């Protein structure tokens, strides 16, 4: 029997290890929904109350107290349970109403992504779980006290006291929830939450060696051009539908490529929007005859299913997900209707902080290799230059006439250049300084633009001095 369980356990471990990225992707989807955590808390609460009820049913240590104190109060308990359930349903409705009103007002300023971020917030889900589990507890009390035979034979004193205390505590939790909603709708809090997710994603997806991969372990090799021996075009993989590339299951793709000694080169990185039947990746082989077999064509066709395409981007394997979110907040803050450059500077701070972490890790694109260390997959992720541009380009363009914000961006770029560990990274910083210089050249000459030009010169000199 032990050997059987050991085999089952090893099989489970191997399954989890080989599908860790797929499991993580599903986990992100589930935990990003508002129903999962509240439902889990409700089940846990009801399980505890059922356990207490069973304890009172099976043990007699409270029988004397019940008989002397509460034997004649069953009818009162019924009334209390009904009133408690009504109160908890009112509280739950109030919580939903507060949330809808607050999010409606805040989303007009920070965009619809605010609602998604609020729903995915762990604290929000826990609060909703507490309120709805309290309602479920009150409903359970009504059921228990109206079960005449059971209630008279085994009066559920401990269960009633526990449920009543739990429901009463929701009044205090409600105050904390209102504070949480108010803070969540603040721009600064929103930026902090998104930037924290970005830092977590960088630490999760980018190793200390600087490579990005969807696999566990060191399964990459420094990328250059496609290996020359893969010179024959053996076909392509097309998008099954229109949407965003959400997730790539690398393990089965690697096995297929290893089987035919092939190389897969993606045209679009994870997170990019693609159209139905658009070519996502090209397949190259060393021996052309292999690609002409029906087995090869069938196996390559099944690889389409290993590339998940959905209606919205996901952060499972996409470093640009949270970067785009931060840029969107800054763009809205700089719109004429809002005109809030302070929020934009806050976003710039967080973007530069994330880029500094990528610089420290020396993030770079690499080929994903098979078990024999042969390059098999390339082009599946965004380059460091792409991420730098994604972080600053839109903000810089939106602040075309805002010299104060451009001055601030230059200041942060100088700080970033200090942390650059190689010329490749310094070139990217100088490239951003050059873009600001081009922006100034398009504007009319005034005192502010002259100051900005001087700052550009200083920034260029500083970037060169740290080489």
Short mmCIF file of C-alpha atoms in Angstrom, two decimals:
data_model
loop_
_atom_site.label_atom_id
_atom_site.label_comp_id
_atom_site.label_asym_id
_atom_site.label_seq_id
_atom_site.Cartn_x
_atom_site.Cartn_y
_atom_site.Cartn_z
CA UNK A 1 0.00 0.00 0.00
CA UNK A 2 2.82 2.41 0.87
CA UNK A 3 4.52 1.64 -2.43
CA UNK A 4 1.29 2.43 -4.28
CA UNK A 5 0.92 5.80 -2.53
CA UNK A 6 4.59 6.54 -3.20
CA UNK A 7 4.09 5.89 -6.92
CA UNK A 8 0.99 8.09 -6.90
CA UNK A 9 2.87 10.86 -5.09
CA UNK A 10 5.80 10.71 -7.51
CA UNK A 11 3.40 10.79 -10.47
CA UNK A 12 1.69 13.84 -8.99
CA UNK A 13 5.04 15.57 -8.43
CA UNK A 14 6.10 14.88 -12.02
CA UNK A 15 2.78 16.15 -13.34
CA UNK A 16 3.02 19.36 -11.32
CA UNK A 17 6.65 19.89 -12.32
CA UNK A 18 5.97 19.42 -16.02
CA UNK A 19 2.86 21.61 -15.96
CA UNK A 20 3.92 24.20 -13.38
CA UNK A 21 3.48 27.16 -15.74
CA UNK A 22 0.06 25.95 -16.90
CA UNK A 23 -1.05 25.44 -13.30
CA UNK A 24 0.26 28.90 -12.39
CA UNK A 25 -1.64 30.41 -15.31
CA UNK A 26 -4.89 28.76 -14.21
CA UNK A 27 -4.22 29.87 -10.63
CA UNK A 28 -3.79 33.50 -11.74
CA UNK A 29 -7.10 33.32 -13.60
CA UNK A 30 -8.99 31.82 -10.65
CA UNK A 31 -7.55 34.09 -7.97
CA UNK A 32 -8.17 37.11 -10.19
CA UNK A 33 -11.93 36.48 -9.90
CA UNK A 34 -13.97 37.93 -7.06
CA UNK A 35 -15.88 34.73 -6.33
CA UNK A 36 -13.05 32.31 -5.50
CA UNK A 37 -11.73 33.52 -2.13
CA UNK A 38 -15.19 34.51 -0.74
CA UNK A 39 -16.56 31.11 -1.68
CA UNK A 40 -13.58 29.40 -0.05
CA UNK A 41 -14.05 31.41 3.17
CA UNK A 42 -17.78 30.55 3.19
CA UNK A 43 -17.02 26.84 2.93
CA UNK A 44 -14.42 27.06 5.71
CA UNK A 45 -16.83 28.95 7.99
CA UNK A 46 -19.66 26.50 7.43
CA UNK A 47 -17.27 23.59 7.99
CA UNK A 48 -16.26 25.08 11.36
CA UNK A 49 -19.90 25.55 12.40
CA UNK A 50 -20.77 22.02 11.31
CA UNK A 51 -17.81 20.78 13.33
CA UNK A 52 -19.03 22.64 16.41
CA UNK A 53 -22.53 21.26 15.93
CA UNK A 54 -21.16 17.72 15.67
CA UNK A 55 -19.03 18.34 18.76
CA UNK A 56 -22.07 19.38 20.75
CA UNK A 57 -24.03 16.44 19.43
CA UNK A 58 -21.37 13.87 20.29
CA UNK A 59 -20.15 15.34 23.60
CA UNK A 60 -22.15 15.94 26.76
CA UNK A 61 -19.90 18.40 28.59
CA UNK A 62 -22.36 21.28 27.98
CA UNK A 63 -25.55 19.38 28.74
CA UNK A 64 -25.92 20.73 32.29
CA UNK A 65 -25.49 24.32 31.20
CA UNK A 66 -27.94 23.90 28.34
CA UNK A 67 -30.57 22.29 30.51
CA UNK A 68 -30.36 24.84 33.31
CA UNK A 69 -29.96 28.00 31.27
CA UNK A 70 -31.24 27.67 27.71
CA UNK A 71 -33.70 24.85 27.61
CA UNK A 72 -36.71 27.20 27.57
CA UNK A 73 -35.21 29.70 25.14
CA UNK A 74 -35.47 27.86 21.85
CA UNK A 75 -38.13 30.21 20.50
CA UNK A 76 -36.01 33.24 21.39
CA UNK A 77 -33.10 31.65 19.55
CA UNK A 78 -35.26 31.30 16.45
CA UNK A 79 -36.11 35.00 16.50
CA UNK A 80 -32.48 35.97 17.07
CA UNK A 81 -31.31 33.76 14.19
CA UNK A 82 -33.86 35.27 11.77
CA UNK A 83 -32.96 38.82 12.83
CA UNK A 84 -29.27 38.01 12.51
CA UNK A 85 -29.71 36.63 9.01
CA UNK A 86 -31.66 39.72 7.96
CA UNK A 87 -28.95 42.00 9.36
CA UNK A 88 -26.13 40.12 7.66
CA UNK A 89 -27.90 40.18 4.30
CA UNK A 90 -28.34 43.93 4.73
CA UNK A 91 -24.63 44.32 5.52
CA UNK A 92 -23.65 42.22 2.50
CA UNK A 93 -25.90 44.34 0.26
CA UNK A 94 -24.40 47.51 1.75
CA UNK A 95 -20.88 46.24 1.03
CA UNK A 96 -21.73 45.59 -2.62
CA UNK A 97 -23.38 49.01 -2.94
CA UNK A 98 -20.40 50.83 -1.41
CA UNK A 99 -18.04 49.00 -3.73
CA UNK A 100 -20.04 49.72 -6.89
CA UNK A 101 -20.42 53.44 -6.12
CA UNK A 102 -16.76 53.91 -5.17
CA UNK A 103 -15.44 52.03 -8.20
CA UNK A 104 -17.78 53.84 -10.59
CA UNK A 105 -16.45 57.21 -9.43
CA UNK A 106 -12.80 56.14 -9.39
CA UNK A 107 -12.79 54.24 -12.69
CA UNK A 108 -13.79 57.40 -14.56
CA UNK A 109 -10.43 58.87 -13.52
CA UNK A 110 -8.14 55.83 -13.63
CA UNK A 111 -9.86 53.70 -16.22
CA UNK A 112 -11.61 50.31 -16.23
CA UNK A 113 -8.40 48.52 -15.23
CA UNK A 114 -9.01 49.89 -11.72
CA UNK A 115 -12.03 47.60 -11.36
CA UNK A 116 -10.05 44.55 -12.47
CA UNK A 117 -7.18 45.39 -10.12
CA UNK A 118 -9.60 45.97 -7.23
CA UNK A 119 -11.34 42.66 -7.83
CA UNK A 120 -8.02 40.81 -7.99
CA UNK A 121 -6.81 42.41 -4.75
CA UNK A 122 -6.41 39.77 -2.01
CA UNK A 123 -7.75 42.05 0.75
CA UNK A 124 -10.89 42.81 -1.25
CA UNK A 125 -11.59 39.12 -1.74
CA UNK A 126 -11.02 38.37 1.95
CA UNK A 127 -13.39 41.16 3.02
CA UNK A 128 -16.11 39.92 0.68
CA UNK A 129 -15.51 36.40 1.94
CA UNK A 130 -15.94 37.48 5.56
CA UNK A 131 -19.21 39.31 4.91
CA UNK A 132 -20.80 36.59 2.81
CA UNK A 133 -19.59 33.85 5.15
CA UNK A 134 -21.26 35.74 8.02
CA UNK A 135 -24.50 35.70 6.01
CA UNK A 136 -24.05 31.98 5.41
CA UNK A 137 -23.47 31.47 9.16
CA UNK A 138 -26.69 33.30 10.00
CA UNK A 139 -28.59 31.21 7.45
CA UNK A 140 -27.13 28.07 9.02
CA UNK A 141 -28.36 29.22 12.45
CA UNK A 142 -31.87 29.72 11.10
CA UNK A 143 -31.82 26.21 9.68
CA UNK A 144 -30.43 24.76 12.91
CA UNK A 145 -32.83 26.48 15.32
CA UNK A 146 -35.87 25.65 13.18
CA UNK A 147 -34.94 21.96 13.14
CA UNK A 148 -37.24 21.19 16.04
CA UNK A 149 -36.22 17.62 16.77
CA UNK A 150 -32.50 18.27 16.76
CA UNK A 151 -32.64 21.64 18.55
CA UNK A 152 -34.70 20.33 21.48
CA UNK A 153 -32.66 17.16 21.89
CA UNK A 154 -29.26 18.80 21.41
CA UNK A 155 -29.52 22.57 21.83
CA UNK A 156 -26.58 24.03 19.80
CA UNK A 157 -25.34 26.51 22.40
CA UNK A 158 -21.69 26.64 21.33
CA UNK A 159 -22.59 26.92 17.65
CA UNK A 160 -25.06 29.75 18.29
CA UNK A 161 -22.62 31.71 20.46
CA UNK A 162 -19.81 31.29 17.94
CA UNK A 163 -21.95 32.32 14.96
CA UNK A 164 -23.42 35.31 16.82
CA UNK A 165 -19.96 36.52 17.87
CA UNK A 166 -18.69 36.09 14.33
CA UNK A 167 -21.61 38.03 12.85
CA UNK A 168 -21.30 40.79 15.46
CA UNK A 169 -17.62 41.22 14.62
CA UNK A 170 -18.61 42.08 11.04
CA UNK A 171 -19.68 45.54 12.28
CA UNK A 172 -16.04 46.29 13.05
CA UNK A 173 -14.86 44.61 9.85
CA UNK A 174 -17.24 46.91 7.93
CA UNK A 175 -15.30 49.95 9.16
CA UNK A 176 -12.03 48.44 7.95
CA UNK A 177 -13.65 47.60 4.62
CA UNK A 178 -14.84 51.17 4.04
CA UNK A 179 -11.29 52.36 4.77
CA UNK A 180 -9.92 49.74 2.35
CA UNK A 181 -12.28 50.80 -0.45
CA UNK A 182 -11.42 54.47 0.07
CA UNK A 183 -7.69 53.76 -0.04
CA UNK A 184 -7.98 51.40 -3.01
CA UNK A 185 -9.60 54.14 -5.08
CA UNK A 186 -6.72 56.53 -4.42
CA UNK A 187 -4.30 56.89 -7.30
CA UNK A 188 -1.20 56.44 -5.12
CA UNK A 189 -2.51 53.17 -3.70
CA UNK A 190 -3.38 51.94 -7.17
CA UNK A 191 0.11 52.73 -8.45
CA UNK A 192 1.73 51.03 -5.45
CA UNK A 193 -0.34 47.87 -5.94
CA UNK A 194 0.45 47.62 -9.65
CA UNK A 195 4.15 48.33 -9.12
CA UNK A 196 4.34 45.68 -6.40
CA UNK A 197 2.87 43.14 -8.83
CA UNK A 198 5.43 44.23 -11.42
CA UNK A 199 8.33 43.70 -9.00
CA UNK A 200 6.91 40.30 -8.02
CA UNK A 201 6.65 39.33 -11.71
CA UNK A 202 10.23 40.40 -12.39
CA UNK A 203 11.53 38.37 -9.46
CA UNK A 204 9.39 35.41 -10.53
CA UNK A 205 10.14 35.44 -14.24
CA UNK A 206 13.69 36.78 -14.40
CA UNK A 207 16.37 34.74 -12.68
CA UNK A 208 19.50 36.12 -11.03
CA UNK A 209 21.39 35.07 -14.17
CA UNK A 210 19.27 37.51 -16.16
CA UNK A 211 17.29 35.20 -18.42
CA UNK A 212 13.55 34.89 -18.88
CA UNK A 213 11.97 31.50 -19.42
CA UNK A 214 8.71 29.71 -18.87
CA UNK A 215 10.55 26.64 -17.64
CA UNK A 216 11.84 25.63 -14.25
CA UNK A 217 15.61 25.47 -14.00
CA UNK A 218 18.44 26.73 -16.17
CA UNK A 219 17.14 25.81 -19.61
CA UNK A 220 18.33 28.78 -21.68
CA UNK A 221 21.34 29.81 -23.75
CA UNK A 222 22.46 33.32 -24.64
CA UNK A 223 20.59 34.36 -27.76
CA UNK A 224 22.08 35.61 -31.00
CA UNK A 225 20.75 34.94 -34.49
CA UNK A 226 18.89 31.72 -35.19
CA UNK A 227 21.35 28.80 -35.33
CA UNK A 228 22.55 28.57 -38.93
CA UNK A 229 22.06 24.84 -39.21
CA UNK A 230 18.27 25.32 -39.01
CA UNK A 231 18.13 26.71 -42.54
CA UNK A 232 15.01 25.11 -44.02
CA UNK A 233 11.61 26.71 -43.46
CA UNK A 234 9.39 23.80 -42.42
CA UNK A 235 6.11 25.63 -41.92
CA UNK A 236 4.48 27.88 -39.39
CA UNK A 237 2.00 28.06 -36.52
CA UNK A 238 -1.05 30.28 -36.98
CA UNK A 239 -3.31 31.86 -34.38
CA UNK A 240 -6.44 29.86 -33.65
CA UNK A 241 -8.42 33.03 -32.91
CA UNK A 242 -8.10 36.78 -32.43
CA UNK A 243 -6.83 37.86 -29.03
CA UNK A 244 -3.81 38.25 -26.80
CA UNK A 245 -1.08 35.65 -26.41
CA UNK A 246 -1.59 34.74 -22.75
CA UNK A 247 0.51 31.68 -22.15
CA UNK A 248 2.90 29.31 -23.92
CA UNK A 249 3.26 25.74 -22.64
CA UNK A 250 6.95 25.24 -23.43
CA UNK A 251 7.50 21.65 -22.25
CA UNK A 252 5.40 19.80 -24.87
CA UNK A 253 6.64 22.20 -27.56
CA UNK A 254 10.25 21.38 -26.65
CA UNK A 255 9.55 17.65 -26.83
CA UNK A 256 8.10 17.97 -30.33
CA UNK A 257 10.95 20.18 -31.54
CA UNK A 258 13.52 17.80 -30.07
CA UNK A 259 11.82 14.88 -31.78
CA UNK A 260 12.30 16.43 -35.24
CA UNK A 261 15.45 18.43 -34.44
CA UNK A 262 13.62 21.68 -35.23
CA UNK A 263 13.75 25.32 -34.10
CA UNK A 264 10.70 27.51 -33.38
CA UNK A 265 10.98 31.28 -33.80
CA UNK A 266 8.08 33.41 -32.55
CA UNK A 267 7.09 36.53 -34.46
CA UNK A 268 5.20 37.99 -31.51
CA UNK A 269 6.11 38.04 -27.81
CA UNK A 270 3.76 36.94 -25.05
CA UNK A 271 1.18 39.65 -24.36
CA UNK A 272 0.93 40.83 -27.97
CA UNK A 273 -2.44 41.10 -29.74
CA UNK A 274 -2.78 38.85 -32.80
CA UNK A 275 -5.43 38.16 -35.42
CA UNK A 276 -7.02 34.86 -36.35
CA UNK A 277 -4.93 32.85 -38.85
CA UNK A 278 -2.02 35.25 -38.43
CA UNK A 279 1.37 33.51 -38.34
CA UNK A 280 2.62 33.37 -34.74
CA UNK A 281 5.83 31.44 -35.25
CA UNK A 282 8.02 29.90 -37.94
CA UNK A 283 9.53 26.42 -37.76
CA UNK A 284 12.99 25.65 -39.13
CA UNK A 285 14.69 22.28 -39.55
CA UNK A 286 18.13 21.05 -40.56
CA UNK A 287 16.89 18.33 -42.88
CA UNK A 288 14.13 19.30 -45.28
CA UNK A 289 12.84 15.73 -45.75
CA UNK A 290 11.63 15.59 -42.16
CA UNK A 291 9.19 18.45 -42.72
CA UNK A 292 7.53 16.65 -45.63
CA UNK A 293 6.17 13.75 -43.58
CA UNK A 294 2.52 13.66 -42.48
CA UNK A 295 3.53 12.83 -38.92
CA UNK A 296 5.58 16.03 -38.74
CA UNK A 297 2.69 18.13 -40.05
CA UNK A 298 0.24 16.57 -37.60
CA UNK A 299 2.55 17.08 -34.62
CA UNK A 300 3.26 20.68 -35.58
CA UNK A 301 -0.45 21.33 -35.99
CA UNK A 302 -1.07 20.21 -32.39
CA UNK A 303 1.36 22.88 -31.16
CA UNK A 304 -1.33 25.49 -31.80
CA UNK A 305 -3.12 24.23 -28.71
CA UNK A 306 -0.02 24.88 -26.59
CA UNK A 307 -0.30 28.63 -27.25
CA UNK A 308 -3.21 30.07 -25.27
CA UNK A 309 -4.92 33.10 -26.81
CA UNK A 310 -7.57 34.98 -24.84
CA UNK A 311 -9.63 38.14 -24.80
CA UNK A 312 -7.33 39.95 -22.35
CA UNK A 313 -3.58 39.87 -21.63
CA UNK A 314 -2.31 38.03 -18.54
CA UNK A 315 0.71 38.51 -16.33
CA UNK A 316 1.59 34.80 -16.13
CA UNK A 317 4.56 35.08 -18.51
CA UNK A 318 4.32 38.72 -19.61
CA UNK A 319 6.60 41.31 -17.98
CA UNK A 320 4.91 44.06 -19.96
CA UNK A 321 1.48 43.50 -18.38
CA UNK A 322 1.97 45.69 -15.30
CA UNK A 323 4.23 48.12 -17.19
CA UNK A 324 1.36 48.85 -19.59
CA UNK A 325 -1.00 49.28 -16.65
CA UNK A 326 1.28 51.87 -15.03
CA UNK A 327 1.68 53.72 -18.33
CA UNK A 328 -2.09 53.82 -18.74
CA UNK A 329 -2.48 55.46 -15.31
CA UNK A 330 0.10 58.10 -16.26
CA UNK A 331 -1.56 58.72 -19.64
CA UNK A 332 -4.91 59.33 -18.00
CA UNK A 333 -3.33 61.58 -15.39
CA UNK A 334 -1.81 63.71 -18.19
CA UNK A 335 -5.05 63.94 -20.18
CA UNK A 336 -6.51 67.48 -20.49
CA UNK A 337 -9.53 66.60 -18.38
CA UNK A 338 -7.42 65.52 -15.38
CA UNK A 339 -4.01 67.22 -15.85
CA UNK A 340 -2.27 65.65 -12.85
CA UNK A 341 1.51 65.60 -13.45
CA UNK A 342 2.18 64.55 -9.84
CA UNK A 343 0.58 61.18 -10.55
CA UNK A 344 2.68 60.87 -13.71
CA UNK A 345 5.89 61.49 -11.72
CA UNK A 346 4.83 58.78 -9.29
CA UNK A 347 4.42 56.36 -12.20
CA UNK A 348 7.84 57.36 -13.58
CA UNK A 349 9.37 56.56 -10.18
CA UNK A 350 7.87 53.07 -10.19
CA UNK A 351 8.78 52.40 -13.83
CA UNK A 352 12.40 53.43 -13.25
CA UNK A 353 12.49 51.29 -10.10
CA UNK A 354 11.37 48.24 -12.09
CA UNK A 355 13.87 48.98 -14.87
CA UNK A 356 16.67 49.29 -12.31
CA UNK A 357 15.84 45.78 -11.09
CA UNK A 358 16.00 44.49 -14.67
CA UNK A 359 19.34 46.26 -15.09
CA UNK A 360 20.72 44.69 -11.92
CA UNK A 361 19.64 41.24 -13.08
CA UNK A 362 21.13 41.98 -16.53
CA UNK A 363 17.90 40.89 -18.19
CA UNK A 364 18.34 39.70 -21.76
CA UNK A 365 16.60 37.52 -24.29
CA UNK A 366 17.82 33.95 -24.55
CA UNK A 367 16.98 30.86 -26.51
CA UNK A 368 15.11 28.16 -24.65
CA UNK A 369 17.03 24.90 -24.97
CA UNK A 370 16.10 21.25 -24.66
CA UNK A 371 17.56 18.68 -22.27
CA UNK A 372 20.63 18.37 -24.52
CA UNK A 373 21.30 22.13 -24.36
CA UNK A 374 20.29 22.62 -28.01
CA UNK A 375 18.49 25.94 -28.76
CA UNK A 376 14.89 25.21 -29.70
CA UNK A 377 12.74 28.34 -29.09
CA UNK A 378 13.37 32.04 -29.64
CA UNK A 379 11.49 35.34 -29.85
CA UNK A 380 8.93 34.44 -27.20
CA UNK A 381 9.51 37.47 -24.96
CA UNK A 382 10.10 41.21 -25.12
CA UNK A 383 13.64 42.56 -25.15
CA UNK A 384 14.99 44.93 -22.53
CA UNK A 385 14.83 47.76 -25.08
CA UNK A 386 11.14 46.99 -25.64
CA UNK A 387 10.45 47.14 -21.90
CA UNK A 388 12.37 50.42 -21.50
CA UNK A 389 10.40 51.93 -24.37
CA UNK A 390 7.12 50.57 -23.05
CA UNK A 391 7.86 52.17 -19.67
CA UNK A 392 8.69 55.68 -20.90
CA UNK A 393 7.69 56.30 -24.53
CA UNK A 394 3.98 56.93 -24.00
CA UNK A 395 4.56 59.07 -20.92
CA UNK A 396 7.18 61.11 -22.75
CA UNK A 397 4.89 61.65 -25.74
CA UNK A 398 1.96 62.61 -23.50
CA UNK A 399 4.16 65.17 -21.70
CA UNK A 400 5.16 66.83 -24.99
CA UNK A 401 4.58 70.35 -23.64
CA UNK A 402 5.29 69.63 -19.98
CA UNK A 403 8.88 70.68 -19.43
CA UNK A 404 8.67 69.95 -15.70
CA UNK A 405 7.84 66.29 -16.30
CA UNK A 406 10.51 65.91 -18.98
CA UNK A 407 13.05 67.40 -16.57
CA UNK A 408 11.98 64.85 -14.00
CA UNK A 409 12.32 61.99 -16.49
CA UNK A 410 15.85 63.18 -17.30
CA UNK A 411 16.69 63.20 -13.60
CA UNK A 412 15.46 59.61 -13.21
CA UNK A 413 17.33 58.52 -16.35
CA UNK A 414 20.56 59.82 -14.84
CA UNK A 415 19.87 57.73 -11.74
CA UNK A 416 19.16 54.72 -13.95
CA UNK A 417 22.41 55.19 -15.88
CA UNK A 418 24.33 54.91 -12.61
CA UNK A 419 22.92 51.41 -12.13
CA UNK A 420 23.64 50.26 -15.69
CA UNK A 421 26.17 47.43 -15.58
CA UNK A 422 27.13 47.33 -19.27
CA UNK A 423 27.23 49.49 -22.39
CA UNK A 424 24.11 47.85 -23.79
CA UNK A 425 22.05 49.20 -20.91
CA UNK A 426 23.73 52.62 -21.06
CA UNK A 427 22.90 52.84 -24.77
CA UNK A 428 19.23 52.34 -23.93
CA UNK A 429 19.33 55.18 -21.39
CA UNK A 430 21.05 57.48 -23.90
CA UNK A 431 18.44 56.50 -26.47
CA UNK A 432 15.68 57.76 -24.17
CA UNK A 433 17.62 60.99 -23.57
CA UNK A 434 17.86 61.38 -27.35
CA UNK A 435 14.08 61.03 -27.69
CA UNK A 436 13.57 63.87 -25.22
CA UNK A 437 16.07 65.94 -27.20
CA UNK A 438 14.04 65.34 -30.36
CA UNK A 439 10.90 66.39 -28.52
CA UNK A 440 12.53 69.69 -27.51
CA UNK A 441 13.65 70.35 -31.08
CA UNK A 442 10.02 70.26 -32.24
CA UNK A 443 8.96 72.94 -29.77
CA UNK A 444 9.27 76.71 -29.98
CA UNK A 445 12.28 78.21 -28.25
CA UNK A 446 11.50 79.65 -24.83
CA UNK A 447 13.21 79.90 -21.48
CA UNK A 448 11.78 76.59 -20.29
CA UNK A 449 12.96 74.68 -23.36
CA UNK A 450 16.43 76.21 -23.00
CA UNK A 451 16.60 74.87 -19.45
CA UNK A 452 15.47 71.49 -20.74
CA UNK A 453 18.15 71.53 -23.46
CA UNK A 454 20.80 72.24 -20.83
CA UNK A 455 19.52 69.31 -18.78
CA UNK A 456 19.67 67.05 -21.82
CA UNK A 457 23.32 67.97 -22.36
CA UNK A 458 24.09 67.33 -18.69
CA UNK A 459 22.28 63.99 -18.84
CA UNK A 460 24.23 62.92 -21.93
CA UNK A 461 27.52 63.91 -20.33
CA UNK A 462 26.61 62.07 -17.14
CA UNK A 463 25.58 58.92 -19.03
CA UNK A 464 28.92 58.93 -20.87
CA UNK A 465 30.89 59.58 -17.67
CA UNK A 466 29.61 56.40 -16.00
CA UNK A 467 30.71 54.16 -18.88
#
